Coordinates of C-alpha atoms in Angstrom, one line a residue:
Chain A
X1 CA 50.6 60.5 75.5
X2 CA 48.2 63.1 76.6
X3 CA 49.0 62.3 80.2
X4 CA 52.7 62.9 79.6
X5 CA 52.1 66.3 78.2
X6 CA 50.1 67.1 81.2
X7 CA 52.8 65.9 83.5
X8 CA 55.6 68.0 82.1
X9 CA 54.4 71.4 83.2
X10 CA 53.4 69.9 86.6
X11 CA 56.8 68.4 87.0
X12 CA 58.5 71.6 86.0
X13 CA 56.6 73.6 88.6
X14 CA 57.5 71.1 91.3
X15 CA 61.1 71.2 90.2
X16 CA 61.3 75.0 90.1
X17 CA 59.7 75.1 93.5
X18 CA 62.2 72.8 94.9
X19 CA 65.3 74.7 93.6
X20 CA 64.3 78.2 94.3
X21 CA 61.8 77.8 97.1
X22 CA 58.5 79.7 97.0
X23 CA 58.9 82.9 99.1
X24 CA 55.7 83.7 100.9
X25 CA 54.4 87.1 99.9
X26 CA 53.8 88.0 103.6
X27 CA 57.5 87.5 104.3
X28 CA 58.5 89.7 101.3
X29 CA 56.0 92.4 102.4
X30 CA 57.4 92.4 106.0
X31 CA 61.0 92.3 104.6
X32 CA 60.3 95.3 102.4
X33 CA 59.0 97.2 105.4
X34 CA 62.1 96.6 107.4
X35 CA 64.2 97.4 104.3
X36 CA 62.5 100.7 103.7
X37 CA 63.1 101.8 107.2
X38 CA 66.6 100.7 107.9
X39 CA 68.4 99.8 104.7
X40 CA 67.0 101.9 101.8
X41 CA 68.3 105.2 103.0
X42 CA 71.9 104.0 102.2
X43 CA 71.4 101.1 99.9
X44 CA 68.5 102.9 98.0
X45 CA 65.1 101.6 97.2
X46 CA 66.3 99.7 94.1
X47 CA 69.3 98.1 96.0
X48 CA 71.8 99.8 93.7
X49 CA 73.6 101.6 96.6
X50 CA 75.6 104.8 96.1
X51 CA 78.7 104.8 94.0
X52 CA 81.8 105.2 96.2
X53 CA 79.8 105.4 99.4
X54 CA 77.3 102.6 100.0
X55 CA 77.6 99.2 98.3
X56 CA 74.9 97.7 96.0
X57 CA 73.0 94.7 97.1
X58 CA 72.4 93.5 93.5
X59 CA 74.1 90.1 92.7
X60 CA 76.9 90.5 95.2
X61 CA 78.7 87.6 96.9
X62 CA 77.8 89.1 100.3
X63 CA 74.1 88.9 99.6
X64 CA 73.9 85.7 97.6
X65 CA 76.7 83.7 99.3
X66 CA 77.2 82.4 102.8
X67 CA 74.1 83.0 104.9
X68 CA 75.9 83.2 108.3
X69 CA 78.3 85.8 107.0
X70 CA 75.3 87.9 105.7
X71 CA 73.5 87.6 109.0
X72 CA 76.7 88.6 110.8
X73 CA 76.9 91.8 108.7
X74 CA 73.5 92.8 110.0
X75 CA 74.4 92.1 113.6
X76 CA 77.9 93.6 113.6
X77 CA 77.9 96.0 110.7
X78 CA 80.6 96.3 108.1
X79 CA 83.7 98.5 107.9
X80 CA 86.1 96.5 105.8
X81 CA 86.5 98.8 102.8
X82 CA 86.7 95.7 100.6
X83 CA 86.2 95.7 96.9
X84 CA 82.7 94.7 95.8
X85 CA 82.3 93.9 92.1
X86 CA 85.3 96.1 91.3
X87 CA 84.4 99.2 93.4
X88 CA 85.2 100.2 97.0
X89 CA 82.7 102.0 99.3
X90 CA 83.7 104.6 102.0
X91 CA 80.8 104.7 104.3
X92 CA 80.5 102.4 107.3
X93 CA 77.5 100.2 108.1
X94 CA 76.5 100.4 111.8
X95 CA 75.5 97.2 113.6
X96 CA 71.8 96.5 113.3
X97 CA 71.6 94.1 116.3
X98 CA 68.5 96.0 117.6
X99 CA 66.5 94.3 114.8
X100 CA 64.6 91.1 116.0
X101 CA 65.4 87.7 114.6
X102 CA 62.2 87.8 112.7
X103 CA 63.0 91.2 111.2
X104 CA 66.4 90.1 110.1
X105 CA 65.1 86.9 108.6
X106 CA 62.4 88.9 106.8
X107 CA 64.7 91.6 105.5
X108 CA 67.5 89.3 104.3
X109 CA 65.0 87.0 102.6
X110 CA 63.6 90.1 100.9
X111 CA 67.0 91.3 99.8
X112 CA 68.0 87.9 98.6
X113 CA 64.9 87.9 96.4
X114 CA 64.7 91.5 95.1
X115 CA 66.8 93.7 92.8
X116 CA 67.3 90.7 90.4
X117 CA 68.5 88.4 93.2
X118 CA 67.2 84.9 93.6
X119 CA 68.4 82.9 96.6
X120 CA 67.0 80.8 99.4
X121 CA 65.2 82.3 102.3
X122 CA 66.9 82.9 105.7
X123 CA 65.0 81.5 108.6
X124 CA 64.4 82.9 112.1
X125 CA 66.2 79.8 113.5
X126 CA 69.3 80.6 111.3
X127 CA 69.4 84.2 112.6
X128 CA 68.9 83.0 116.2
X129 CA 71.8 80.5 115.8
X130 CA 74.2 83.1 114.4
X131 CA 73.2 85.7 117.0
X132 CA 74.0 83.2 119.7
X133 CA 77.5 82.6 118.3
X134 CA 78.1 86.3 117.6
X135 CA 79.0 88.3 120.7
Chain B
X1 CA 81.8 140.0 116.9
X2 CA 80.9 142.3 114.1
X3 CA 80.3 139.4 111.8
X4 CA 78.1 137.6 114.2
X5 CA 75.8 140.6 114.5
X6 CA 75.8 141.1 110.7
X7 CA 74.8 137.5 110.1
X8 CA 71.1 137.6 110.8
X9 CA 70.7 140.8 108.8
X10 CA 72.4 139.1 105.8
X11 CA 70.0 136.3 106.0
X12 CA 67.0 138.5 106.1
X13 CA 68.3 140.3 103.1
X14 CA 69.0 137.2 101.1
X15 CA 66.2 134.9 102.0
X16 CA 63.4 137.3 102.9
X17 CA 61.2 136.3 105.7
X18 CA 62.9 133.5 107.5
X19 CA 59.5 132.0 108.6
X20 CA 58.5 131.3 105.0
X21 CA 59.2 127.9 103.8
X22 CA 62.3 127.0 101.9
X23 CA 60.8 127.1 98.5
X24 CA 62.6 130.4 97.9
X25 CA 65.9 128.6 98.1
X26 CA 64.9 126.9 94.8
X27 CA 64.8 129.2 91.9
X28 CA 63.2 128.5 88.6
X29 CA 64.9 126.9 85.7
X30 CA 62.4 128.2 83.1
X31 CA 65.0 130.4 81.5
X32 CA 67.1 127.4 80.6
X33 CA 67.6 126.0 77.2
X34 CA 69.0 122.7 76.0
X35 CA 72.5 122.9 74.6
X36 CA 72.4 120.2 71.9
X37 CA 75.2 117.8 72.0
X38 CA 76.2 118.1 75.7
X39 CA 72.7 117.3 77.0
X40 CA 73.0 120.3 79.4
X41 CA 70.4 122.9 80.0
X42 CA 71.8 126.4 80.4
X43 CA 70.6 130.0 80.5
X44 CA 70.0 131.7 77.2
X45 CA 73.1 132.7 75.4
X46 CA 75.2 129.9 76.8
X47 CA 76.2 126.6 75.2
X48 CA 78.2 123.6 76.3
X49 CA 80.4 121.1 74.5
X50 CA 81.9 117.9 75.6
X51 CA 85.7 118.1 75.2
X52 CA 86.4 114.6 76.5
X53 CA 84.1 111.9 77.5
X54 CA 85.8 109.0 79.2
X55 CA 88.7 110.2 81.3
X56 CA 87.7 108.2 84.4
X57 CA 86.7 109.5 87.8
X58 CA 87.5 113.1 87.0
X59 CA 87.5 115.2 90.2
X60 CA 88.9 118.7 90.5
X61 CA 90.3 120.4 87.5
X62 CA 92.6 123.3 86.7
X63 CA 93.6 125.0 83.5
X64 CA 96.9 126.6 82.7
X65 CA 97.3 129.9 80.9
X66 CA 97.5 128.2 77.5
X67 CA 94.3 126.2 78.0
X68 CA 96.0 122.9 78.9
X69 CA 93.8 121.0 81.4
X70 CA 95.0 119.1 84.5
X71 CA 92.5 116.8 86.1
X72 CA 92.9 114.8 89.3
X73 CA 91.4 111.3 89.3
X74 CA 90.0 109.4 92.3
X75 CA 90.7 106.1 90.6
X76 CA 93.9 105.4 88.6
X77 CA 93.5 105.4 84.8
X78 CA 96.2 103.3 83.1
X79 CA 98.1 103.7 86.4
X80 CA 97.9 107.5 86.4
X81 CA 96.2 109.8 88.9
X82 CA 96.6 113.1 87.1
X83 CA 95.7 113.7 83.5
X84 CA 97.1 116.4 81.2
X85 CA 94.5 117.1 78.5
X86 CA 95.1 119.2 75.5
X87 CA 93.1 120.3 72.5
X88 CA 96.1 120.8 70.3
X89 CA 94.3 121.8 67.1
X90 CA 91.7 124.0 68.8
X91 CA 88.7 122.1 67.4
X92 CA 87.1 121.9 70.9
X93 CA 87.9 118.2 71.3
X94 CA 90.7 116.9 73.5
X95 CA 93.2 115.1 71.2
X96 CA 96.2 114.7 73.5
X97 CA 95.9 112.9 76.8
X98 CA 98.9 112.0 79.0
X99 CA 99.1 111.2 82.6
X100 CA 101.4 111.2 85.6
X101 CA 101.3 110.7 89.4
X102 CA 100.5 107.2 90.7
X103 CA 98.1 108.3 93.5
X104 CA 94.4 108.8 93.6
X105 CA 92.8 112.0 95.0
X106 CA 90.7 115.0 94.4
X107 CA 92.5 118.3 94.9
X108 CA 94.4 120.1 92.2
X109 CA 95.3 123.7 91.6
X110 CA 97.9 126.1 90.1
X111 CA 99.6 128.9 92.0
X112 CA 102.8 130.9 91.5
X113 CA 104.5 128.6 89.1
X114 CA 103.5 125.3 90.7
X115 CA 100.9 122.7 90.2
X116 CA 99.6 121.4 93.5
X117 CA 97.8 118.1 93.8
X118 CA 96.6 115.9 96.7
X119 CA 96.2 112.3 97.5
X120 CA 93.8 111.5 100.3
X121 CA 96.6 111.9 102.9
X122 CA 99.4 114.1 101.3
X123 CA 99.9 117.1 99.2
X124 CA 102.5 117.4 96.4
X125 CA 103.6 120.1 94.1
X126 CA 105.2 120.1 90.6
X127 CA 107.3 123.0 89.3
X128 CA 105.9 124.5 86.1
X129 CA 107.9 126.1 83.3
X130 CA 107.1 129.4 81.7
X131 CA 104.3 127.8 79.7
X132 CA 102.8 126.4 82.9
X133 CA 103.7 122.9 81.9
X134 CA 104.9 120.4 84.5
X135 CA 108.7 120.1 84.2
X136 CA 109.3 116.8 86.1
X137 CA 106.1 114.8 86.3
X138 CA 107.7 112.0 88.2
X139 CA 109.5 114.1 90.7
X140 CA 107.0 116.1 92.7
X141 CA 107.9 117.7 96.0
X142 CA 105.9 116.4 99.0
X143 CA 104.9 119.4 101.0
X144 CA 102.4 117.9 103.4
X145 CA 102.2 114.3 104.7
X146 CA 100.4 112.2 107.3
X147 CA 97.0 113.7 107.2
X148 CA 94.0 111.7 108.4
X149 CA 92.6 109.5 105.7
X150 CA 89.5 108.1 107.3
X151 CA 87.9 106.9 104.0
X152 CA 84.7 108.9 104.8
X153 CA 85.3 112.4 103.7
X154 CA 88.9 111.8 102.9
X155 CA 89.4 114.0 99.9
X156 CA 91.8 116.9 100.4
X157 CA 90.7 120.0 98.5
X158 CA 93.3 122.7 98.1
X159 CA 93.4 126.5 98.0
X160 CA 96.3 129.0 98.2
X161 CA 96.3 132.6 99.3
X162 CA 98.7 135.4 98.2
X163 CA 100.9 135.1 101.3
X164 CA 102.5 131.8 100.7
X165 CA 100.0 129.6 102.5
X166 CA 98.1 126.6 101.3
X167 CA 94.7 125.6 102.8
X168 CA 93.7 121.9 103.0
X169 CA 90.4 120.5 103.9
X170 CA 90.6 117.5 106.3
X171 CA 87.1 116.0 106.5
X172 CA 85.7 114.3 109.5
X173 CA 85.9 110.5 109.2
X174 CA 82.3 110.1 110.4
X175 CA 78.8 111.5 109.9
X176 CA 78.3 113.2 113.2
X177 CA 81.0 111.9 115.6
X178 CA 78.7 109.3 117.2
X179 CA 79.9 106.5 119.5
X180 CA 78.7 104.2 116.8
X181 CA 79.0 106.0 113.5
X182 CA 75.7 106.1 111.7
X183 CA 74.1 104.0 114.4
X184 CA 70.4 104.5 115.2
X185 CA 70.2 106.6 118.4
X186 CA 73.9 106.5 119.1
X187 CA 75.1 109.5 121.1
X188 CA 77.8 111.9 120.0
X189 CA 81.3 111.7 121.6
X190 CA 81.6 114.8 123.7
X191 CA 83.9 116.5 123.1
X192 CA 84.3 115.1 119.6
X193 CA 87.9 113.8 119.7
X194 CA 88.7 114.1 116.0
X195 CA 88.4 117.9 115.9
X196 CA 92.1 118.2 116.7
X197 CA 93.1 116.5 113.5
X198 CA 90.0 116.6 111.2
X199 CA 86.7 118.3 110.7
X200 CA 88.3 121.6 109.6
X201 CA 90.6 123.5 107.3
X202 CA 94.4 123.4 108.0
X203 CA 96.8 126.1 106.9
X204 CA 100.4 125.1 105.9
X205 CA 103.3 126.8 104.1
X206 CA 103.0 126.4 100.3
X207 CA 106.8 125.9 99.8
X208 CA 108.0 123.9 102.8
X209 CA 108.6 120.2 102.4
X210 CA 107.3 117.3 104.5
X211 CA 105.1 119.3 106.8
X212 CA 102.9 117.4 109.2
X213 CA 100.1 118.4 111.6
X214 CA 102.7 120.0 114.0
X215 CA 103.8 122.4 111.2
X216 CA 100.2 123.4 110.3
X217 CA 97.6 125.6 111.9
X218 CA 94.0 124.6 112.3
X219 CA 92.6 127.6 110.5
X220 CA 88.9 126.8 110.9
X221 CA 87.1 124.0 112.7
X222 CA 83.6 122.5 113.0
X223 CA 83.4 121.8 109.2
X224 CA 82.3 118.2 108.6
X225 CA 83.6 117.9 105.1
X226 CA 84.5 120.7 102.7
X227 CA 85.2 119.9 99.1
X228 CA 84.6 123.4 97.6
X229 CA 87.5 125.5 99.0
X230 CA 88.6 128.7 97.3
X231 CA 90.6 131.8 98.1
X232 CA 88.6 134.8 97.0
X233 CA 91.0 137.3 95.5
X234 CA 88.5 140.1 95.5
X235 CA 88.2 140.2 99.3
X236 CA 91.3 138.1 100.3
X237 CA 89.4 135.6 102.3
X238 CA 88.8 131.9 102.3
X239 CA 85.4 130.6 101.2
X240 CA 84.2 127.0 101.7
X241 CA 81.1 124.9 100.9
X242 CA 80.4 122.2 103.4
X243 CA 78.8 118.8 102.9
X244 CA 76.2 118.9 105.7
X245 CA 75.3 116.1 107.9
X246 CA 73.3 113.0 106.9
X247 CA 70.7 110.8 108.5
X248 CA 68.9 113.0 111.1
X249 CA 66.3 110.2 111.0
X250 CA 68.7 108.0 113.0
X251 CA 66.7 109.7 115.8
X252 CA 63.2 108.7 114.7
X253 CA 61.7 110.2 117.9
X254 CA 62.5 113.7 116.5
X255 CA 62.8 113.3 112.7
X256 CA 61.0 111.5 109.9
X257 CA 62.9 110.4 106.8
X258 CA 61.0 113.2 105.0
X259 CA 62.3 115.8 107.5
X260 CA 65.8 114.4 107.1
X261 CA 65.5 114.8 103.3
X262 CA 65.0 118.6 103.5
X263 CA 66.3 120.0 106.8
X264 CA 70.1 119.9 107.2
X265 CA 71.6 122.5 104.9
X266 CA 74.6 122.4 102.7
X267 CA 76.4 125.6 103.9
X268 CA 78.7 128.1 102.3
X269 CA 80.9 130.1 104.7
X270 CA 83.5 132.8 104.5
X271 CA 85.9 131.5 107.2
X272 CA 88.4 133.5 109.1
X273 CA 91.3 132.1 111.2
X274 CA 89.9 130.6 114.4
X275 CA 86.3 130.2 113.1
X276 CA 84.1 127.4 114.4
X277 CA 81.3 126.5 112.0
X278 CA 79.6 124.1 114.5
X279 CA 80.0 120.5 113.4
X280 CA 79.2 118.0 114.9
X281 CA 77.3 119.8 117.6
X282 CA 75.1 122.0 115.4
X283 CA 73.7 121.9 111.9
X284 CA 71.8 124.5 109.9
X285 CA 68.1 124.0 109.6
X286 CA 66.9 125.4 106.3
X287 CA 63.3 125.6 107.4
X288 CA 64.0 127.5 110.7
X289 CA 66.9 129.4 109.0
X290 CA 69.2 128.9 112.0
X291 CA 71.8 126.6 113.6
X292 CA 70.2 123.9 115.7
X293 CA 71.6 121.5 118.3
X294 CA 72.3 118.0 116.7
X295 CA 70.3 115.1 118.1
X296 CA 73.5 113.2 118.9
X297 CA 74.2 116.0 121.5
X298 CA 70.7 116.3 123.0
X299 CA 69.0 118.2 120.3
X300 CA 65.3 117.7 119.5
X301 CA 65.1 119.7 116.3
X302 CA 64.4 123.0 118.2
X303 CA 67.1 123.5 120.8
X304 CA 69.8 125.9 119.9
X305 CA 72.1 125.6 122.9
X306 CA 75.8 125.3 122.0
X307 CA 75.0 126.9 118.6
X308 CA 74.7 130.6 119.4
X309 CA 78.4 131.4 119.0
X310 CA 79.1 129.4 115.8
X311 CA 79.8 131.0 112.5
X312 CA 76.7 131.4 110.3
X313 CA 76.6 130.4 106.7
X314 CA 76.4 133.1 104.0
X315 CA 74.3 130.7 101.8
X316 CA 72.2 127.8 102.9
X317 CA 71.5 125.3 100.1
X318 CA 69.0 122.5 100.3
X319 CA 70.0 119.4 102.1
X320 CA 72.3 116.6 100.9
X321 CA 73.1 118.0 97.5
X322 CA 76.8 117.5 98.0
X323 CA 78.7 120.6 96.9
X324 CA 81.9 119.2 95.4
X325 CA 83.5 122.4 94.1
X326 CA 83.4 126.2 94.3
X327 CA 84.7 128.7 91.8
X328 CA 84.6 132.5 91.8
X329 CA 84.1 133.7 88.3
X330 CA 86.7 136.3 87.4
X331 CA 86.7 136.0 83.6
X332 CA 85.3 138.4 81.0
X333 CA 83.4 136.0 78.7
X334 CA 80.2 135.8 80.8
X335 CA 77.8 138.7 81.2
X336 CA 78.5 141.2 84.0
X337 CA 76.1 139.6 86.5
X338 CA 78.5 136.6 86.8
X339 CA 81.6 138.7 87.6
X340 CA 83.0 137.7 90.9
X341 CA 80.0 135.5 91.7
X342 CA 80.3 131.9 92.8
X343 CA 79.6 128.7 90.9
X344 CA 79.0 125.6 93.0
X345 CA 79.1 122.1 91.5
X346 CA 76.6 119.8 93.3
X347 CA 77.5 116.2 92.9
X348 CA 73.9 115.2 93.8
X349 CA 72.3 113.7 96.9
X350 CA 71.8 110.1 98.1
X351 CA 70.2 110.7 101.5
X352 CA 66.8 112.1 100.5
X353 CA 64.7 108.9 100.1
X354 CA 61.8 108.5 100.1
X355 CA 61.9 111.9 98.2
X356 CA 63.6 112.1 94.8
X357 CA 67.3 112.9 94.9
X358 CA 68.4 116.5 94.4
X359 CA 71.4 118.3 93.0
X360 CA 73.3 116.9 90.0
X361 CA 73.7 120.5 88.7
X362 CA 75.9 123.6 88.8
X363 CA 74.5 126.6 90.5
X364 CA 75.4 130.3 90.4
X365 CA 75.4 132.6 93.4
X366 CA 75.5 136.3 92.5
X367 CA 78.1 138.2 94.7
X368 CA 78.8 141.8 95.3
X369 CA 81.8 143.0 97.2
X370 CA 82.5 139.4 98.4
X371 CA 79.0 138.8 99.7
X372 CA 76.0 137.0 98.1
X373 CA 73.6 139.7 97.0
X374 CA 70.8 137.7 95.4
X375 CA 69.2 134.2 95.6
X376 CA 71.2 131.4 93.9
X377 CA 70.0 129.9 90.7
X378 CA 70.5 126.6 88.8
X379 CA 73.1 127.4 86.1
X380 CA 73.8 124.1 84.3
X381 CA 71.4 121.2 84.7
X382 CA 70.8 117.9 82.9
X383 CA 74.1 116.1 83.9
X384 CA 72.1 113.1 85.2
X385 CA 70.5 112.5 81.8
X386 CA 67.2 111.5 83.4
X387 CA 64.3 113.6 84.5
X388 CA 64.2 112.3 88.0
X389 CA 67.0 110.7 90.0
X390 CA 65.5 108.4 92.7
X391 CA 68.8 106.6 93.3
X392 CA 72.2 108.0 92.5
X393 CA 73.3 105.2 90.3
X394 CA 70.6 106.3 87.8
X395 CA 72.6 109.5 87.1
X396 CA 74.7 109.1 84.0
X397 CA 76.9 112.0 84.8
X398 CA 77.6 114.0 88.0
X399 CA 79.3 117.3 88.2
X400 CA 82.3 117.4 90.4
X401 CA 85.0 119.9 89.6
X402 CA 85.0 123.5 88.2
X403 CA 87.6 125.6 86.5
X404 CA 87.9 128.6 84.4
X405 CA 89.9 128.7 81.2
X406 CA 92.1 131.6 80.1
X407 CA 89.3 132.7 77.7
X408 CA 86.8 132.8 80.6
X409 CA 84.9 129.6 79.7
X410 CA 83.7 127.4 82.5
X411 CA 84.8 123.8 82.6
X412 CA 83.0 121.1 84.6
X413 CA 84.2 117.6 85.3
X414 CA 82.0 114.5 85.6
X415 CA 83.3 111.6 87.7
X416 CA 80.8 108.9 86.6
X417 CA 81.9 108.5 82.9
X418 CA 84.7 111.1 82.9
X419 CA 83.2 113.8 80.7
X420 CA 84.8 117.3 80.6
X421 CA 82.2 119.9 79.7
X422 CA 83.1 123.4 78.4
X423 CA 80.5 126.1 78.9
X424 CA 80.8 129.3 76.8
X425 CA 78.7 132.4 76.3
X426 CA 77.9 133.6 72.8
X427 CA 75.0 136.0 73.7
X428 CA 71.6 135.9 72.1

């Protein structure tokens, strides 16, 4: 009986770890650095964006959804004026293809796990693969 | 020529020693008192009430001679883009709201028996009756059409002179005319090709239908985006307040984010026909107190080539505060110091990180004979509802439009929640 009680928390930790992945603090720190330099001026330090101008990164489909599409936004920028959570945003995002695969992997992992977001990490290999297909 | 020579002298008079830092541009707010109820802080003797508190994205505002308010919305509310607001029992609260116009936009004004309103590409007018009420809300005349609507800076502010002309701001659809807009290190297009159809103020006839670019005159150029646009009746000239450029730190070899946060001014100009205010080639550096060559065009934060001939601002406000409206106070309610001076509504900045954001208040610029004659001061503060705004979404309210009522009260719109504030003076 005692052993079962002991096992429940252990099993829970393993399960949580499997579903959300443990993001290495080093990756988050590197991602935050890239974010502060290239993203935060427009999307703001808290990821809430600027009403009417720059979209938020909190719980949006772009950020939490398809990884390839998200990587493509970094590489090619965004100028679609689409509605994001009921609002439109007027400013353009310039391509950020000058960032390295490592930087993109770090910053997207950071964004997907900050501002109340929780999503899987984005690997350097995934960025490399999308970059190869995006010309 | 005369104005160009006078410019530097004016600066010296207004700002003192130009080599001093820009702290003098900020004036103290210690004389301000909280006006209970509205949440605003105002100078002693003034108070504010909230006349309406959820009328949507309320942008520019105009008030007819009977105190009926017309507000332009940048997002439709129940399918309407213009609201008519009335306080029918004079208790200070709007109790009658109707709407018309199925287009979004910002500009709205009244002149010579017509209400003028703009979408982001066209200008309409509605005939008013003798009570200055719109006669046929669903049948406006389209007087201007086909203006560039580039999303960025697409609002069309309106002003009218006394000679039958209407002035329309056509903002630049970019930050600084780069090959890749807002791209790190991207060079400016040279010459900037949009200046023939945007980045300036256009003059049209106030009463001619369906005018396009070919019917208008580019009255002034080199203006990135003007939202505050007013004809000054005292000196019969056009005055504008420009949203200055963003993101100097896209050129990190010359500018840190901290420098970007404070350097490129928000400028007020008196513009005459043919004036060039410098965008995108030049911006006004508040620390050096002069126009400087933009980094997109070879600038390094010091060079002034290409900028010597451009029109100088009459007031340089701190960077990025987003002046969304301008009003010359011609009423009799406020103390004499306010007469013919300028109120400017600052929507509040977004491009000052890592510093705190700035603006989110209404300022007053004392004027004499059509020229600023003392430093500007914060007039109404507290719109944001928080002590410090680090990120614009934290602001609960943002001032956007200004109007004066027939009794001389000052009205301010908020386009976050849709409050309409009324500021009055009772004395001490």
